[in-house]
């Protein structure tokens, strides 16, 4: 099972704020309740494992999956296995610190995290801020205060300059963050998924552009793939955990 919180390698959940869970061993507890053998991992990590096994990352043994949805999730796969980290917090890409000038607080309690900009809610916020800061300048754009992430990408595809600038900003932050990740784990591929990835090439191209600019020279040619399993990625990953 995939759990929306950090899970250590022995199955201990270290607080899962979304579900109101404290600290306990979810594998043992689910085994007690169902009689089945249970393997658990962080949901984004398990999804990354699923994509490696049967999805967009098929054929690669070392990859980093990035899920661009309401927030930014991530999973690191090394030698076909999840890299959980000491307490299950590896792959928390969304909370890589990116900016020092942020005034609003992220869901994690810090300020300036990647997911405050590079998620569906993030690009909406960037756009709202931009429109607010330039409201007296008669900016030519089809975007409004209540534009959604999809509206912004659609406008960018039509050439709207403000929308293109917002997509560029998101691509810059993601490209830079992935270049930093690549300096640490040097994956063969990045697999990009999540609702916002449905924007397609326009987003992938700009992420790839900035990644190439910021990546260490030897890691500049890392492959970018689109995720293929959508919400089923976690189910595939869960099965793979048990098969291991
Ligand atoms: Zn955060």
Tab-separated table of N, CA and C in Angstrom, residues 39-142:
chain	number	residue	atom	x	y	z
A	39	UNK	N	2.937	-4.878	2.538
A	39	UNK	CA	4.123	-4.045	2.388
A	39	UNK	C	3.636	-2.616	2.149
A	40	UNK	N	4.287	-1.661	2.806
A	40	UNK	CA	3.853	-0.269	2.671
A	40	UNK	C	5.024	0.636	2.313
A	41	UNK	N	4.706	1.711	1.629
A	41	UNK	CA	5.703	2.723	1.290
A	41	UNK	C	4.998	4.053	1.134
A	42	UNK	N	5.770	5.102	1.006
A	42	UNK	CA	5.170	6.416	0.736
A	42	UNK	C	4.452	6.354	-0.624
A	43	UNK	N	3.295	6.989	-0.748
A	43	UNK	CA	2.495	6.846	-1.981
A	43	UNK	C	3.230	7.299	-3.248
A	44	UNK	N	3.971	8.405	-3.161
A	44	UNK	CA	4.700	8.894	-4.344
A	44	UNK	C	5.849	7.945	-4.701
A	45	UNK	N	6.485	7.371	-3.677
A	45	UNK	CA	7.565	6.418	-3.925
A	45	UNK	C	7.035	5.140	-4.572
A	46	UNK	N	5.901	4.672	-4.080
A	46	UNK	CA	5.289	3.460	-4.618
A	46	UNK	C	4.843	3.696	-6.068
A	47	UNK	N	4.330	4.896	-6.347
A	47	UNK	CA	3.931	5.243	-7.720
A	47	UNK	C	5.150	5.237	-8.641
A	48	UNK	N	6.271	5.752	-8.141
A	48	UNK	CA	7.507	5.776	-8.937
A	48	UNK	C	7.942	4.346	-9.272
A	49	UNK	N	7.809	3.453	-8.304
A	49	UNK	CA	8.166	2.053	-8.505
A	49	UNK	C	7.261	1.425	-9.573
A	50	UNK	N	5.981	1.743	-9.511
A	50	UNK	CA	5.012	1.244	-10.501
A	50	UNK	C	5.343	1.731	-11.905
A	51	UNK	N	5.680	3.010	-12.041
A	51	UNK	CA	6.025	3.573	-13.354
A	51	UNK	C	7.301	2.939	-13.899
A	52	UNK	N	8.245	2.614	-12.996
A	52	UNK	CA	9.478	1.964	-13.440
A	52	UNK	C	9.180	0.555	-13.974
A	53	UNK	N	8.289	-0.119	-13.266
A	53	UNK	CA	8.013	-1.522	-13.574
A	53	UNK	C	7.145	-1.679	-14.828
A	54	UNK	N	6.042	-0.919	-14.897
A	54	UNK	CA	5.068	-1.135	-15.980
A	54	UNK	C	4.639	0.140	-16.700
A	55	UNK	N	5.267	1.270	-16.419
A	55	UNK	CA	4.793	2.529	-17.012
A	55	UNK	C	5.828	3.277	-17.819
A	56	UNK	N	5.835	4.596	-17.678
A	56	UNK	CA	6.700	5.463	-18.479
A	56	UNK	C	8.179	5.238	-18.238
A	57	UNK	N	8.528	4.626	-17.099
A	57	UNK	CA	9.939	4.412	-16.791
A	57	UNK	C	10.418	2.997	-17.093
A	58	UNK	N	9.569	2.227	-17.824
A	58	UNK	CA	9.906	0.845	-18.154
A	58	UNK	C	11.248	0.794	-18.900
A	59	UNK	N	12.119	-0.105	-18.465
A	59	UNK	CA	13.415	-0.212	-19.138
A	59	UNK	C	14.535	0.522	-18.405
A	60	UNK	N	14.165	1.339	-17.428
A	60	UNK	CA	15.180	2.059	-16.635
A	60	UNK	C	15.231	1.491	-15.226
A	61	UNK	N	16.429	1.406	-14.693
A	61	UNK	CA	16.595	0.891	-13.330
A	61	UNK	C	16.803	2.006	-12.316
A	62	UNK	N	17.174	3.175	-12.821
A	62	UNK	CA	17.428	4.332	-11.948
A	62	UNK	C	16.655	5.518	-12.482
A	63	UNK	N	15.645	5.928	-11.746
A	63	UNK	CA	14.867	7.070	-12.227
A	63	UNK	C	14.314	7.878	-11.062
A	64	UNK	N	13.914	9.091	-11.396
A	64	UNK	CA	13.242	9.939	-10.414
A	64	UNK	C	11.903	10.309	-11.011
A	65	UNK	N	10.837	10.027	-10.279
A	65	UNK	CA	9.518	10.411	-10.751
A	65	UNK	C	9.083	11.689	-10.051
A	66	UNK	N	8.488	12.581	-10.825
A	66	UNK	CA	7.994	13.846	-10.288
A	66	UNK	C	6.509	13.915	-10.584
A	67	UNK	N	5.683	14.066	-9.548
A	67	UNK	CA	4.238	14.157	-9.735
A	67	UNK	C	3.801	15.597	-9.522
A	68	UNK	N	3.317	16.209	-10.608
A	68	UNK	CA	2.899	17.607	-10.536
A	68	UNK	C	1.386	17.672	-10.439
A	69	UNK	N	0.886	17.797	-9.230
A	69	UNK	CA	-0.559	17.869	-9.025
A	69	UNK	C	-0.875	19.098	-8.198
A	70	UNK	N	-1.765	18.914	-7.208
A	70	UNK	CA	-2.065	20.012	-6.285
A	70	UNK	C	-0.767	20.449	-5.611
A	71	UNK	N	0.070	19.455	-5.286
A	71	UNK	CA	1.413	19.722	-4.772
A	71	UNK	C	2.432	19.105	-5.715
A	72	UNK	N	3.645	18.935	-5.242
A	72	UNK	CA	4.679	18.268	-6.043
A	72	UNK	C	5.185	17.063	-5.249
A	73	UNK	N	4.977	15.865	-5.809
A	73	UNK	CA	5.445	14.649	-5.146
A	73	UNK	C	6.645	14.088	-5.882
A	74	UNK	N	7.330	13.162	-5.235
A	74	UNK	CA	8.487	12.581	-5.912
A	74	UNK	C	8.846	11.223	-5.376
A	75	UNK	N	9.560	10.468	-6.186
A	75	UNK	CA	10.042	9.161	-5.762
A	75	UNK	C	11.355	8.879	-6.465
A	76	UNK	N	12.300	8.327	-5.713
A	76	UNK	CA	13.617	8.020	-6.272
A	76	UNK	C	13.778	6.505	-6.328
A	77	UNK	N	14.078	5.985	-7.520
A	77	UNK	CA	14.295	4.551	-7.697
A	77	UNK	C	15.767	4.333	-8.069
A	78	UNK	N	16.453	3.542	-7.254
A	78	UNK	CA	17.857	3.216	-7.503
A	78	UNK	C	17.967	1.689	-7.599
A	79	UNK	N	18.575	1.195	-8.687
A	79	UNK	CA	18.704	-0.257	-8.894
A	79	UNK	C	17.366	-0.971	-8.712
A	80	UNK	N	16.329	-0.398	-9.304
A	80	UNK	CA	14.963	-0.962	-9.309
A	80	UNK	C	14.285	-0.991	-7.943
A	81	UNK	N	14.865	-0.268	-6.960
A	81	UNK	CA	14.247	-0.246	-5.625
A	81	UNK	C	14.018	1.194	-5.171
A	82	UNK	N	12.989	1.361	-4.342
A	82	UNK	CA	12.713	2.678	-3.773
A	82	UNK	C	13.865	3.082	-2.859
A	83	UNK	N	14.273	4.328	-2.964
A	83	UNK	CA	15.232	4.873	-2.004
A	83	UNK	C	14.392	5.607	-0.945
A	84	UNK	N	14.161	4.976	0.209
A	84	UNK	CA	13.267	5.598	1.187
A	84	UNK	C	13.948	6.661	2.064
A	85	UNK	N	15.254	6.515	2.250
A	85	UNK	CA	15.939	7.417	3.175
A	85	UNK	C	15.784	6.919	4.594
A	86	UNK	N	16.426	7.584	5.533
A	86	UNK	CA	16.474	7.134	6.925
A	86	UNK	C	15.092	6.999	7.557
A	87	UNK	N	14.229	7.986	7.331
A	87	UNK	CA	12.898	7.942	7.949
A	87	UNK	C	11.777	7.957	6.900
A	88	UNK	N	12.136	7.629	5.641
A	88	UNK	CA	11.116	7.600	4.588
A	88	UNK	C	10.846	8.959	3.965
A	89	UNK	N	11.748	9.912	4.169
A	89	UNK	CA	11.509	11.262	3.644
A	89	UNK	C	12.298	11.557	2.363
A	90	UNK	N	12.981	10.547	1.808
A	90	UNK	CA	13.681	10.778	0.539
A	90	UNK	C	12.650	10.947	-0.567
A	91	UNK	N	12.963	11.757	-1.555
A	91	UNK	CA	12.026	11.979	-2.660
A	91	UNK	C	10.979	13.034	-2.384
A	92	UNK	N	11.082	13.729	-1.257
A	92	UNK	CA	10.130	14.818	-0.964
A	92	UNK	C	10.535	16.064	-1.750
A	93	UNK	N	10.485	15.888	-3.063
A	93	UNK	CA	10.940	16.926	-3.986
A	93	UNK	C	10.188	18.253	-3.803
A	94	UNK	N	8.910	18.151	-3.493
A	94	UNK	CA	8.083	19.352	-3.366
A	94	UNK	C	8.550	20.318	-2.297
A	95	UNK	N	9.353	19.815	-1.376
A	95	UNK	CA	9.768	20.683	-0.267
A	95	UNK	C	11.247	21.060	-0.335
A	96	UNK	N	11.802	20.947	-1.543
A	96	UNK	CA	13.153	21.484	-1.755
A	96	UNK	C	13.041	23.004	-1.639
A	97	UNK	N	13.887	23.616	-0.800
A	97	UNK	CA	13.814	25.082	-0.667
A	97	UNK	C	14.298	25.781	-1.941
A	98	UNK	N	13.466	26.679	-2.495
A	98	UNK	CA	13.802	27.343	-3.758
A	98	UNK	C	13.948	28.856	-3.623
A	99	UNK	N	13.151	29.466	-2.754
A	99	UNK	CA	13.175	30.929	-2.696
A	99	UNK	C	13.269	31.428	-1.259
A	100	UNK	N	14.016	32.494	-1.067
A	100	UNK	CA	14.174	33.086	0.262
A	100	UNK	C	13.178	34.210	0.527
A	101	UNK	N	12.534	34.705	-0.534
A	101	UNK	CA	11.688	35.900	-0.375
A	101	UNK	C	10.209	35.568	-0.185
A	102	UNK	N	9.876	34.265	0.018
A	102	UNK	CA	8.468	33.870	0.128
A	102	UNK	C	7.883	34.323	1.465
A	103	UNK	N	6.667	34.867	1.428
A	103	UNK	CA	6.018	35.318	2.659
A	103	UNK	C	4.950	34.330	3.137
A	104	UNK	N	4.355	33.574	2.176
A	104	UNK	CA	3.324	32.611	2.569
A	104	UNK	C	3.965	31.292	3.019
A	105	UNK	N	3.251	30.573	3.887
A	105	UNK	CA	3.782	29.317	4.431
A	105	UNK	C	3.280	28.116	3.631
A	106	UNK	N	4.179	27.186	3.354
A	106	UNK	CA	3.851	25.936	2.643
A	106	UNK	C	3.084	25.010	3.599
A	107	UNK	N	2.412	23.999	3.066
A	107	UNK	CA	1.702	23.019	3.885
A	107	UNK	C	2.608	22.342	4.905
A	108	UNK	N	3.908	22.290	4.631
A	108	UNK	CA	4.859	21.619	5.523
A	108	UNK	C	5.335	22.530	6.651
A	109	UNK	N	4.977	23.818	6.577
A	109	UNK	CA	5.373	24.746	7.630
A	109	UNK	C	6.551	25.646	7.275
A	110	UNK	N	7.235	25.302	6.157
A	110	UNK	CA	8.360	26.148	5.731
A	110	UNK	C	7.869	27.191	4.732
A	111	UNK	N	8.797	28.012	4.259
A	111	UNK	CA	8.455	29.020	3.243
A	111	UNK	C	9.402	28.901	2.052
A	112	UNK	N	8.844	28.990	0.835
A	112	UNK	CA	9.686	28.989	-0.360
A	112	UNK	C	9.925	27.624	-0.976
A	113	UNK	N	9.098	26.624	-0.606
A	113	UNK	CA	9.246	25.270	-1.153
A	113	UNK	C	8.868	25.217	-2.634
A	114	UNK	N	9.479	24.275	-3.373
A	114	UNK	CA	9.193	24.095	-4.796
A	114	UNK	C	7.694	24.006	-5.092
A	115	UNK	N	6.947	23.253	-4.268
A	115	UNK	CA	5.531	23.052	-4.606
A	115	UNK	C	4.684	24.310	-4.417
A	116	UNK	N	5.244	25.329	-3.774
A	116	UNK	CA	4.498	26.584	-3.669
A	116	UNK	C	4.430	27.306	-5.018
A	117	UNK	N	5.242	26.868	-5.992
A	117	UNK	CA	5.257	27.500	-7.323
A	117	UNK	C	4.987	26.507	-8.450
A	118	UNK	N	5.593	25.318	-8.341
A	118	UNK	CA	5.608	24.397	-9.475
A	118	UNK	C	4.513	23.346	-9.418
A	119	UNK	N	3.361	23.691	-8.850
A	119	UNK	CA	2.216	22.786	-8.789
A	119	UNK	C	1.034	23.507	-9.430
A	120	UNK	N	-0.097	22.799	-9.542
A	120	UNK	CA	-1.291	23.438	-10.106
A	120	UNK	C	-1.698	24.637	-9.253
A	121	UNK	N	-1.673	24.496	-7.945
A	121	UNK	CA	-2.021	25.629	-7.074
A	121	UNK	C	-0.921	26.696	-7.145
A	122	UNK	N	0.307	26.240	-7.349
A	122	UNK	CA	1.441	27.170	-7.418
A	122	UNK	C	1.371	28.098	-8.609
A	123	UNK	N	1.071	27.558	-9.786
A	123	UNK	CA	1.055	28.416	-10.982
A	123	UNK	C	-0.131	29.386	-10.935
A	124	UNK	N	-1.217	28.938	-10.292
A	124	UNK	CA	-2.368	29.828	-10.117
A	124	UNK	C	-1.981	31.004	-9.203
A	125	UNK	N	-1.239	30.689	-8.152
A	125	UNK	CA	-0.807	31.707	-7.202
A	125	UNK	C	0.181	32.696	-7.854
A	126	UNK	N	1.123	32.147	-8.626
A	126	UNK	CA	2.091	33.004	-9.322
A	126	UNK	C	1.347	33.976	-10.237
A	127	UNK	N	0.325	33.453	-10.937
A	127	UNK	CA	-0.433	34.273	-11.879
A	127	UNK	C	-1.222	35.366	-11.155
A	128	UNK	N	-1.868	34.980	-10.066
A	128	UNK	CA	-2.653	35.948	-9.289
A	128	UNK	C	-1.744	37.077	-8.791
A	129	UNK	N	-0.581	36.690	-8.313
A	129	UNK	CA	0.383	37.685	-7.820
A	129	UNK	C	0.851	38.622	-8.933
A	130	UNK	N	1.095	38.043	-10.101
A	130	UNK	CA	1.563	38.839	-11.227
A	130	UNK	C	0.501	39.864	-11.619
A	131	UNK	N	-0.756	39.394	-11.733
A	131	UNK	CA	-1.836	40.286	-12.146
A	131	UNK	C	-2.041	41.395	-11.117
A	132	UNK	N	-1.921	41.045	-9.852
A	132	UNK	CA	-2.078	42.017	-8.768
A	132	UNK	C	-0.969	43.075	-8.841
A	133	UNK	N	0.257	42.626	-9.067
A	133	UNK	CA	1.406	43.542	-9.098
A	133	UNK	C	1.378	44.462	-10.318
A	134	UNK	N	0.696	44.022	-11.405
A	134	UNK	CA	0.681	44.813	-12.639
A	134	UNK	C	-0.705	45.328	-12.992
A	135	UNK	N	-1.581	45.424	-11.992
A	135	UNK	CA	-2.982	45.738	-12.312
A	135	UNK	C	-3.190	47.140	-12.893
A	136	UNK	N	-2.262	48.045	-12.642
A	136	UNK	CA	-2.436	49.402	-13.169
A	136	UNK	C	-1.709	49.620	-14.496
A	137	UNK	N	-1.228	48.538	-15.073
A	137	UNK	CA	-0.401	48.691	-16.282
A	137	UNK	C	-1.087	48.259	-17.574
A	138	UNK	N	-2.386	47.949	-17.480
A	138	UNK	CA	-3.127	47.552	-18.678
A	138	UNK	C	-2.431	46.417	-19.439
A	139	UNK	N	-2.080	45.339	-18.713
A	139	UNK	CA	-1.391	44.190	-19.297
A	139	UNK	C	-2.317	43.466	-20.272
A	140	UNK	N	-1.807	43.124	-21.461
A	140	UNK	CA	-2.604	42.406	-22.455
A	140	UNK	C	-2.537	40.909	-22.157
A	141	UNK	N	-3.631	40.383	-21.611
A	141	UNK	CA	-3.676	38.945	-21.318
A	141	UNK	C	-5.117	38.469	-21.227
A	142	UNK	N	-5.329	37.189	-21.518
A	142	UNK	CA	-6.673	36.627	-21.362
A	142	UNK	C	-6.847	36.026	-19.959
